[in-house]
XYZ file of C-alpha atoms in Angstrom:
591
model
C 181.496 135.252 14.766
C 179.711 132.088 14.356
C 180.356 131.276 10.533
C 177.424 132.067 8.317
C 175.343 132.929 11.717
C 176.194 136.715 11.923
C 176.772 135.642 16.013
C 179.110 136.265 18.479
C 178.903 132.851 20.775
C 180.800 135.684 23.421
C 178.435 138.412 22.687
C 175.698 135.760 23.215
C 176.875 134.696 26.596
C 177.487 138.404 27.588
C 173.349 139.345 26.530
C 171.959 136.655 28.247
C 173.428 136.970 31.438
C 172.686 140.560 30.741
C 168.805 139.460 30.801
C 169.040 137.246 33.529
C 170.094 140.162 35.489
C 167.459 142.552 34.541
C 164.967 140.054 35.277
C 166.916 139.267 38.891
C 166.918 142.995 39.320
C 163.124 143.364 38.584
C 162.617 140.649 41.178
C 164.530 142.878 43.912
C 163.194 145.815 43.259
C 159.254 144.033 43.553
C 159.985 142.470 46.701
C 161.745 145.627 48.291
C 158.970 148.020 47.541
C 156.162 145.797 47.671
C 153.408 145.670 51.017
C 152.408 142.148 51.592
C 154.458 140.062 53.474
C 153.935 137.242 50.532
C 155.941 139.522 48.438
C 158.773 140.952 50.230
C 158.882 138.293 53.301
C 158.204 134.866 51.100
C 159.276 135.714 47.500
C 156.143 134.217 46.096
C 156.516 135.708 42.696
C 158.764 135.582 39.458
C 159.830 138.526 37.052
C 160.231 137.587 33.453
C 161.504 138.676 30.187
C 159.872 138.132 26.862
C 160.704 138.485 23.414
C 157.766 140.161 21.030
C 156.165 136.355 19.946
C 156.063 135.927 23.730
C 158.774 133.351 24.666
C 160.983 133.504 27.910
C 164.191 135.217 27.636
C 164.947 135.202 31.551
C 163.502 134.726 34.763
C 163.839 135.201 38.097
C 161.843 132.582 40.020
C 161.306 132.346 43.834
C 158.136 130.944 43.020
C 158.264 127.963 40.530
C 154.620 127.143 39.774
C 154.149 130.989 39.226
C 157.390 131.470 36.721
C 156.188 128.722 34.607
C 152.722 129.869 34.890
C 153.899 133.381 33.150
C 154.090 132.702 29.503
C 150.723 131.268 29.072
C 148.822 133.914 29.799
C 150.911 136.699 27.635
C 150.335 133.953 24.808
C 146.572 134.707 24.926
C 147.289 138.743 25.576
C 149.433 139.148 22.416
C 146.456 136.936 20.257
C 143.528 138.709 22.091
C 144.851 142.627 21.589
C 146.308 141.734 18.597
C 147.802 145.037 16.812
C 146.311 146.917 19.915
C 149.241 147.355 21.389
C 151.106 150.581 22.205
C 153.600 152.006 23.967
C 152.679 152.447 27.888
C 150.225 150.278 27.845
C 150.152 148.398 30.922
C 148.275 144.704 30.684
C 146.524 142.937 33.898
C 145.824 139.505 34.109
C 144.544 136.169 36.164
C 141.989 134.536 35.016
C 142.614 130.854 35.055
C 140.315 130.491 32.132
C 142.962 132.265 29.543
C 145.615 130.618 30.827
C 146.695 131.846 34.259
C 147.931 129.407 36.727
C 145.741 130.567 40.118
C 143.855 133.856 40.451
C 145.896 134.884 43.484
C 148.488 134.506 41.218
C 147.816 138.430 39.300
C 150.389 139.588 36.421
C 151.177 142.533 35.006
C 152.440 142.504 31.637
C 154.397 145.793 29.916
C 155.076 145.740 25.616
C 158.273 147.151 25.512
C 158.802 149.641 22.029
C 162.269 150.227 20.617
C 162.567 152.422 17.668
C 158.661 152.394 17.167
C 158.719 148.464 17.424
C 157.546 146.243 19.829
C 160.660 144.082 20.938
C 160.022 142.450 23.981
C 157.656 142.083 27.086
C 158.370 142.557 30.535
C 156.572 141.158 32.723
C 156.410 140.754 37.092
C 153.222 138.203 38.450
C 152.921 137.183 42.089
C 150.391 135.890 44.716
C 148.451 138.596 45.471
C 147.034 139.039 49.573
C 143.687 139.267 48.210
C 141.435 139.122 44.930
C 138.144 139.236 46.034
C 135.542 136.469 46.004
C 133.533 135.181 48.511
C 136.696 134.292 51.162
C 139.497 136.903 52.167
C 142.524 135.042 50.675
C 140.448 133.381 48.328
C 141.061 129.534 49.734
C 137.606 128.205 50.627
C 136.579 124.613 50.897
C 133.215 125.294 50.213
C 133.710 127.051 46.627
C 131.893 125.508 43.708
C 132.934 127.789 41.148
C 135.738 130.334 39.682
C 133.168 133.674 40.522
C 132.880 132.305 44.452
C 136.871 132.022 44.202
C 138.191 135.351 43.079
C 137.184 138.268 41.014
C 138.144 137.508 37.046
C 140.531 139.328 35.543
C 140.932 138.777 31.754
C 143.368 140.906 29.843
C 142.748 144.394 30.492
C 145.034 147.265 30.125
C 145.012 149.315 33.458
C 147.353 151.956 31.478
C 146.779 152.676 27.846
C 149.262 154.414 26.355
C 150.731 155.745 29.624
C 147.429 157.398 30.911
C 146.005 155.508 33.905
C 142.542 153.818 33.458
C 140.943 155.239 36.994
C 137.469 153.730 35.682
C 139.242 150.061 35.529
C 141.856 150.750 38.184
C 138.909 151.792 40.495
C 136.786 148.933 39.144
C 139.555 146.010 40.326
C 140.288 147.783 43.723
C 137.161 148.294 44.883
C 136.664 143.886 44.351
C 139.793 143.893 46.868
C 139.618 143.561 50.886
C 142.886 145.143 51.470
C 144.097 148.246 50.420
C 147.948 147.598 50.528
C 147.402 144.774 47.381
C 146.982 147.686 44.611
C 149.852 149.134 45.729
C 151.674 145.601 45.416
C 150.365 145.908 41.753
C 152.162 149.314 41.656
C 154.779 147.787 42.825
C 154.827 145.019 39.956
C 154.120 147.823 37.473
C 157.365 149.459 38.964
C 159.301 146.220 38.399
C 158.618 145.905 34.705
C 159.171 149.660 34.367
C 162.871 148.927 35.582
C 162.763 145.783 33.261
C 161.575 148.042 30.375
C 164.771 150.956 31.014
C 167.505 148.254 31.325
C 166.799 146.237 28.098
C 166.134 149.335 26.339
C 169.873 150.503 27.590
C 171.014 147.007 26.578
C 168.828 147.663 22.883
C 170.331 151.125 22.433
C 173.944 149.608 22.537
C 173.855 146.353 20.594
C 170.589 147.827 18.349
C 167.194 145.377 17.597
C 168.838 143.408 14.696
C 171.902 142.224 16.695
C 170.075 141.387 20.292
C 167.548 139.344 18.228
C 169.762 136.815 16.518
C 171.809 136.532 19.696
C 168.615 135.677 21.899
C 167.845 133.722 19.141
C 170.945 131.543 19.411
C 170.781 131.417 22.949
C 166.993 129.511 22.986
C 168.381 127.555 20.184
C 171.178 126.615 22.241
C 169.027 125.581 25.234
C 166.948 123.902 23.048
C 169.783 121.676 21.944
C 171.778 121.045 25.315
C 168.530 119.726 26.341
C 167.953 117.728 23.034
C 171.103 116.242 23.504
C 170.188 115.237 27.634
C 166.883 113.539 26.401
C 168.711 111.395 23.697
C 170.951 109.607 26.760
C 167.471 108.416 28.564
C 166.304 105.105 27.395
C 163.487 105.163 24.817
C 160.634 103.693 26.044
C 156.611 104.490 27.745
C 156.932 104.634 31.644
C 153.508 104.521 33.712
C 153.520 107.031 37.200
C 150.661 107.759 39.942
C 150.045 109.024 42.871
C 147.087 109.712 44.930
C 144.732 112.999 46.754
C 143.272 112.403 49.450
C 140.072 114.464 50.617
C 138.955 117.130 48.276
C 137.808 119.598 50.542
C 134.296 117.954 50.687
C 134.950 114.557 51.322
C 137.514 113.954 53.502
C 137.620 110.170 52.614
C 137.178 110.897 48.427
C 140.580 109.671 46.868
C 141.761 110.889 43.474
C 143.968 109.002 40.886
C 146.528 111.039 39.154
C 148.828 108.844 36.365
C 150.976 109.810 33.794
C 152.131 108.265 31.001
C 155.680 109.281 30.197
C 157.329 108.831 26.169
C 160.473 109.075 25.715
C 160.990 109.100 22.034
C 164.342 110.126 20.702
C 164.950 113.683 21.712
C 161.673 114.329 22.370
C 159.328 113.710 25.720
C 155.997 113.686 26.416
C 154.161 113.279 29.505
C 150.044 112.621 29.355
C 147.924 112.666 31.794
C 144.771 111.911 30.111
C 143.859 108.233 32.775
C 143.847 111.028 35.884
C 140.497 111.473 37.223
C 137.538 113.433 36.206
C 137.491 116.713 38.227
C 136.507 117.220 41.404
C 133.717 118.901 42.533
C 135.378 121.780 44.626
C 138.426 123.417 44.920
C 140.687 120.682 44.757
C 141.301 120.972 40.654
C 144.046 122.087 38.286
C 144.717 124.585 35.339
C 146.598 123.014 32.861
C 149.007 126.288 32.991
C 149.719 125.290 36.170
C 149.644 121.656 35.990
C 152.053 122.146 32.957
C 154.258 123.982 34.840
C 154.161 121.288 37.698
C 155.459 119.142 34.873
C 158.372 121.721 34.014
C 159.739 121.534 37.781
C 159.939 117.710 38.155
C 161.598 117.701 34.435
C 164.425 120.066 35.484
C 164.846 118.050 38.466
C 165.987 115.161 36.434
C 167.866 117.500 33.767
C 170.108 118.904 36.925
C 170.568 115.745 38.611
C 172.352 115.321 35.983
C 174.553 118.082 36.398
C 173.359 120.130 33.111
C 173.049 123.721 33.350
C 170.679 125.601 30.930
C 169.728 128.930 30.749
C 166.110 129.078 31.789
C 163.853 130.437 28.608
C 161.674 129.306 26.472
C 164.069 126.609 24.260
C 164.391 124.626 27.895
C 161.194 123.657 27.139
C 160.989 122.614 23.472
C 160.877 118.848 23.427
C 158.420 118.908 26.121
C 155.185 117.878 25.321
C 152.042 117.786 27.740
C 148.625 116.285 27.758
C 146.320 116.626 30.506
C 142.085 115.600 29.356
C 139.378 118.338 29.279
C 137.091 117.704 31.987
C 139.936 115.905 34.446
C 141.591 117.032 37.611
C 144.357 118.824 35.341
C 142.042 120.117 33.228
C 138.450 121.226 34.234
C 135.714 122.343 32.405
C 134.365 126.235 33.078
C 133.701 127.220 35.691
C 135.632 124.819 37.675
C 136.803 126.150 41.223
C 140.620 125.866 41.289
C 142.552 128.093 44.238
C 143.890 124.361 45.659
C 145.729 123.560 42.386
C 149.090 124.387 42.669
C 149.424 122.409 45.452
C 148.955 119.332 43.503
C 152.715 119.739 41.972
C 153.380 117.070 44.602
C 151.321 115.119 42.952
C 152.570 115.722 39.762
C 155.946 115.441 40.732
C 155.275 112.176 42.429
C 154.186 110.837 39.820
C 157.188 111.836 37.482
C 159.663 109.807 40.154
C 157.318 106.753 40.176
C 157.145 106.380 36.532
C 161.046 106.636 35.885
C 162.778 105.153 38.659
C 163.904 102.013 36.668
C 164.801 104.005 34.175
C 166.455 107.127 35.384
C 167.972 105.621 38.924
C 170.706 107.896 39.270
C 168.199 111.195 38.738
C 164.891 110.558 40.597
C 164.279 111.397 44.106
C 162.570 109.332 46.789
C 159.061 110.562 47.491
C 158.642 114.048 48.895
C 156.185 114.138 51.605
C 153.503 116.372 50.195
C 153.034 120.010 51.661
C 150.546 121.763 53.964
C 150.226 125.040 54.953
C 147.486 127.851 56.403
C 145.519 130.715 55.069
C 144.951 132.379 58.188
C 143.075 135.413 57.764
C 140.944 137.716 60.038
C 140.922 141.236 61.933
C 144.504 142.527 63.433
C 142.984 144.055 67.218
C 146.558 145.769 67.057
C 145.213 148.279 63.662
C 142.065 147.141 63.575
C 142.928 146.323 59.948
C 141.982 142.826 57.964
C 145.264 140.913 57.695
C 145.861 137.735 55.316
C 148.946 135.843 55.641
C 150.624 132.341 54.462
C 152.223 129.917 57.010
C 154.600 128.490 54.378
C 157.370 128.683 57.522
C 155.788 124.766 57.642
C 158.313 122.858 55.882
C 158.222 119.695 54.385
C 161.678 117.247 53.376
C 162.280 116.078 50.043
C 163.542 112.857 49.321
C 166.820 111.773 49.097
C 168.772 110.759 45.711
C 171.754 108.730 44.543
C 174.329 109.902 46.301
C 172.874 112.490 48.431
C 170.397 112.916 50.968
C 167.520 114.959 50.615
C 167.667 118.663 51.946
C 166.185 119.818 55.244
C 162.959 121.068 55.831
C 163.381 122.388 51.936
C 159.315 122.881 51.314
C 157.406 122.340 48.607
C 157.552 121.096 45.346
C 156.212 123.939 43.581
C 158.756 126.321 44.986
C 161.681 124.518 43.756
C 162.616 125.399 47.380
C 163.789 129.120 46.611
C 160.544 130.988 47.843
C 161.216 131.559 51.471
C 159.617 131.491 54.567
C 158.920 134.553 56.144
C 161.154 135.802 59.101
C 159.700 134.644 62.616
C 159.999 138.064 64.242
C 157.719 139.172 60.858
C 155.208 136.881 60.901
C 154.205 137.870 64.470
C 154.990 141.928 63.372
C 152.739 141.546 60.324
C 150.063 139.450 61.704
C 148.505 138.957 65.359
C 150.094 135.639 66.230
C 153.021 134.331 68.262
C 155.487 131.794 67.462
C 155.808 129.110 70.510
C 158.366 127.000 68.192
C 159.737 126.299 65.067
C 162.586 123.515 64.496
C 163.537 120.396 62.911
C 161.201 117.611 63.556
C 163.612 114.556 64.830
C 163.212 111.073 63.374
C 161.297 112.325 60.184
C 163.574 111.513 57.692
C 162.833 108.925 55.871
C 165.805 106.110 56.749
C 168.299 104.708 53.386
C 171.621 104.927 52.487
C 170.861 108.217 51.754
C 167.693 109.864 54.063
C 165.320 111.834 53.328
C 165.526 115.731 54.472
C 164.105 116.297 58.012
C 160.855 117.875 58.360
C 159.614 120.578 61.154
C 157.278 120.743 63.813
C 155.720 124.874 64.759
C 153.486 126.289 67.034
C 151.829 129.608 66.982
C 149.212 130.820 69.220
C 146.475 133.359 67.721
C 145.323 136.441 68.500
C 142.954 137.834 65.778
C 139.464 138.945 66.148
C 137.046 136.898 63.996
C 140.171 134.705 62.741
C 139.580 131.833 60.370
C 142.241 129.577 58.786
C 142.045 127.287 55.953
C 144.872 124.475 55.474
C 146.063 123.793 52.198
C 147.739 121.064 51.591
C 147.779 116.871 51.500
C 149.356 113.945 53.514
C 147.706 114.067 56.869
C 147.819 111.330 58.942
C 144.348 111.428 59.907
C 142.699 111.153 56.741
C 144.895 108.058 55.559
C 146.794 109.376 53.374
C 149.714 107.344 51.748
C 152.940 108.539 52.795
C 155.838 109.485 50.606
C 157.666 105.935 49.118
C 161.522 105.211 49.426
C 162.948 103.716 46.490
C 165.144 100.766 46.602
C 165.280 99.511 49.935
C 165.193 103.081 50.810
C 162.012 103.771 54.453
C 158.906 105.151 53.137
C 158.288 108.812 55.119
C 156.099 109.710 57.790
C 152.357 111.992 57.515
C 151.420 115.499 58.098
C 149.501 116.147 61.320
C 147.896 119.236 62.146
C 145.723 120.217 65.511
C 144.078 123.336 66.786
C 144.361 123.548 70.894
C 140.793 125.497 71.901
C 140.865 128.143 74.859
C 138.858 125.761 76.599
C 141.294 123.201 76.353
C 139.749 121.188 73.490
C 141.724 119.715 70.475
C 140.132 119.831 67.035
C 142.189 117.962 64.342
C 142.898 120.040 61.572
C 142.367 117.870 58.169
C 144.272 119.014 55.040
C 141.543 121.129 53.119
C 139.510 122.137 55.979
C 138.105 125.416 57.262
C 138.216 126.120 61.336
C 137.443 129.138 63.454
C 140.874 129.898 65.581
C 139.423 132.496 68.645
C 142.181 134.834 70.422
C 144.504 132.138 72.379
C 143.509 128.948 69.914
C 147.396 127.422 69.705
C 147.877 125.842 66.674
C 150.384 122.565 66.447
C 151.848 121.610 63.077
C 153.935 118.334 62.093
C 155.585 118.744 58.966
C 157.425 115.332 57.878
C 160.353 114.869 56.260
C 161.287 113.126 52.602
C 161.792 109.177 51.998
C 164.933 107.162 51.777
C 166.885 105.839 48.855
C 168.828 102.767 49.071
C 169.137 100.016 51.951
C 170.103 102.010 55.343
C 172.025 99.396 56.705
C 174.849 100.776 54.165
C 174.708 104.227 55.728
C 178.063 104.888 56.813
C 177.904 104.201 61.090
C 179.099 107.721 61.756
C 176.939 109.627 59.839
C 174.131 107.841 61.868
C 175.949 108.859 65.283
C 176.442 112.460 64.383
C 172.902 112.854 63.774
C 172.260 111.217 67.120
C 174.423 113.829 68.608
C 172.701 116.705 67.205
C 169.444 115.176 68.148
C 167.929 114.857 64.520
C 167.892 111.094 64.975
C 166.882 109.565 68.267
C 169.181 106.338 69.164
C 166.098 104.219 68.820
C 165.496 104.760 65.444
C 169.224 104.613 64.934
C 169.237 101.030 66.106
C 166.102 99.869 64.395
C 166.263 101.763 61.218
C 169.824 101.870 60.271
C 171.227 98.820 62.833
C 173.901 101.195 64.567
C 173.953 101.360 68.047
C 175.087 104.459 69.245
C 177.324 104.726 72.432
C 175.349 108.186 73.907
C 178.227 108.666 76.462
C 181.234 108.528 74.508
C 179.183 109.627 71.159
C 180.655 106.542 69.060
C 179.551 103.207 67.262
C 179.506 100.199 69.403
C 181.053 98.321 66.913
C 180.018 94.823 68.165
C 176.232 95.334 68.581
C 176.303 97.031 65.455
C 177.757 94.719 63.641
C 175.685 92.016 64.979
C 172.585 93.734 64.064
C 173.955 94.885 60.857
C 175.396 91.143 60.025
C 172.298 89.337 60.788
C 170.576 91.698 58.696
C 172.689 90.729 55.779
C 172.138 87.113 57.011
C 168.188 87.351 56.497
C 168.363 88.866 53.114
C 170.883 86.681 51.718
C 168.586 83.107 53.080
């Protein structure tokens, strides 16, 4: 025991990896019995534990921007029911206006009673197929407001003490395009049921007294071990931006996002109050999103450094966030939103910008930002409606000190553990046919350590009355700024996306843009890789010739990017044009 503490720092460890496993095993369980291919192909979704006062215990994120988008929402359930809670009462929740992230993304909240006493909250929230509004899939260029985007789903309790509410239940499905999405919210129910029986196993054993000074310690803990990380980073106020192109309206409209980053002591706060004023369209941010777009970049930083903290609520403690009513992070009611947690890469962007001088040995290059499809239409194979994500389109991040960045890793907001969905599934699940999907060569950005490669995909379409609507940034055509290297590290390359017609017509496809895609339209997709860090002239020769072997890097860019001049017969450095390329380099930047 932990003197004068009543805690067992073994017992401690034991219970929360106990709850990181019931929260893992909520997260199987919803992707295993779950419909949509978003669930139980992609992973986009997180499971969560809460205590009673509503703070993260455990997760289990394959989803990010969802997982920190969780707690925000319970915070306004537990103040808006107030003492109206009971056991088997079931809680469902989205709107973006009380503190959910994105309307796809639903939750279903369950108070879990021990001993007559609410204890804890399980909880299971994931990107649902459909939600209604005026678009299947809900992503629509042309919405002006939250009602054209989704139906609204403040806190209401689809079970009340364990008696389904058919009047509600009936109410929400009959606002939903697909059938098989209320049985994913069955599904979610069913996860937070298992949540519910395994803590209650873990509360019979240990009893409510002993598991609540122990999860107590733990967020404490947290809570210092990333105290203790913030005191090493150099006081000081750091300026970041970045840039959106196109809002869905205007392809040529750009958008300012800065932050302003404190560091002050232990403590850090990142404002956002100088981004823009809110767009127009779709193209805006919830703050429980953008704040959780905030909470990725800052773990980025806190494992570069190699610390490893529990993920709950005392990860989060000396974090601070300001974003201005009425801006992009921030919009006034009734705002449309759907595009929002796509702007993480923004966010994140930003994050690197403003602390590279400070934090070298933590940031990452820039990340080419992320675009994807929300292809929706009729499957002639059922003669069902079918929605699906083409998050197979993978992006690189950028490379680091000391490593390069990962291949074709995705985006931002996934933290790079939601998945993409099997080939073979996509084209089972949906009417569409993969032509390709690989690497895309030469799109890493070059440095001592590159970027991660990117991917290029084809698919050819076969659904009747099919539309798809890209969501995403960085296209080439719209001039969008492409991700920066940092220190001497290549900038990266831009997104490019293309619809081939039946009749043999190309139609560029911008990055917030709505086409028709008739049976046999083939769609082309670039996806570009992450920028360099570091002069690439100090990339160690072989590494450059192995990659010209594999036919990531072709031996032009080898030459002009990293001066090695690769020997494509006998797979080797020719030592003397490379170093006569590499030494004159040296020359020039030394006169």
């Amino acid at each position: 025991m932990t003197q004068g503490t009543g805690v067992d720092p073994i017992l401690a460890s034991v219970l929360q990896r106990r709850v990181d496993a019931i929260a893992k095993e909520m997260a199987t369980l919803l992707m295993r019995s779950s419909r949509s291919p978003i669930f139980n192909e992609i992973g986009d979704l997180v499971t969560v534990l809460f205590d009673a006062k509503g703070r993260a215990l455990a997760q289990a994120e394959f989803a990010a921007i969802i997982a920190f988008g969780a707690q925000p929402p319970l915070e306004y359930i537990i103040e808006y029911f107030g003492d109206d809670i009971a056991e088997g009462d079931v809680i469902m929740h989205n709107d973006v206006y009380t503190g959910g992230n994105q309307n796809a993304d639903t939750g279903v909240y369950v108070p879990i009673f021990h001993d007559g006493r609410l204890v804890a909250w399980a909880a299971a929230k994931g990107h649902l197929a459909d939600i209604g509004g005026m678009t299947a899939g809900g992503y629509d260029p042309a919405a002006r407001e939250v009602w054209q985007e989704a139906l609204r789903i403040p806190p209401v309790k689809i079970y009340e003490a364990g008696r389904l509410r058919k009047d509600v239940w009936d109410l929400i499905a009959a606002n939903i395009r697909l059938g098989f999405v209320m049985e994913d919210v069955k599904s979610m129910y069913g996860a937070c049921t298992v949540g519910k029986r395994r803590l209650l196993e873990v509360l019979d054993r240990y009893g409510d007294d002993v598991f609540d000074r122990h999860m107590e310690y733990i967020l404490r803990g947290s809570e210092r071990q990333v105290r203790a990380e913030i005191e090493r980073w150099p006081d000081g106020v750091y300026r970041g931006e970045s840039e959106m192109v196109s809002d869905g309206i205007d392809t040529t409209r750009r958008y300012r996002v800065a932050c302003e980053i404190r560091i002050e002591g232990d403590e850090i706060t990142f404002d956002f109050s100088d981004t823009d004023d809110q767009a127009p369209g779709f193209t805006n941010m919830p703050p429980a999103s953008a704040a959780g777009a905030v909470r990725i970049a800052f773990l980025m930083l806190i494992a570069a450094g190699g610390v490893v903290v529990p993920t709950n609520q005392g990860l989060f403690a000396p974090v601070r966030t300001v974003f201005r009513e009425g801006s992009l992070f921030n919009p006034r009611f009734p705002a449309a939103t759907v595009f929002g947690n796509q702007m993480c890469d923004e966010i994140v962007e930003c994050v690197m910008t403003a602390l590279a001088e400070a934090l070298p040995d933590r940031v990452t290059a820039g990340w080419t930002k992320f675009i994807s499809a929300i292809l929706h239409g009729e499957d002639p194979r059922t003669g069902d409606p079918f929605v699906t994500l083409t998050v197979f389109q993978r992006n690189g991040p950028g490379a680091m000190l000391g490593h390069d960045g990962w291949d074709a890793f995705g985006f931002t907001g996934t933290a790079g553990q939601m998945r993409s969905p099997d080939p073979e599934m996509f084209e089972l699940t949906s009417p569409h046919f993969f032509e390709y999907h690989e690497y895309l060569p030469d799109s890493a950005g070059a440095g001592r350590w590159r970027g991660g490669l990117g991917t290029r995909s084809a698919w050819r379409c076969y659904g009747e009355h099919e539309v798809g609507v890209t969501n995403g940034e960085g296209v080439e055509e719209e001039g969008a700024v492409p991700a920066r290297g940092l220190f001497g590290g290549h900038d990266a390359g831009l997104n490019r996306m293309s619809v081939e017609l039946p009749d043999g017509s190309v139609r560029v496809w911008g990055s917030k843009d709505m086409v028709q895609l008739p049976p046999g339209a083939l769609v082309r997709a670039q996806s570009w890789g992450g920028a360099g860090y570091g002069d690439p002239f100090q990339r160690p020769a072989e590494l450059v010739v192995a990659e010209v072997r594999d036919g990531l890097l072709s031996p032009e860019r080898a030459r002009e990017d990293y001066g090695v001049v690769v020997d494509t017969e006998q797979w080797r450095v020719d030592e003397e044009r490379t170093a006569a390329l590499r030494g004159n380099a040296v020359k020039e930047t030394v006169s």
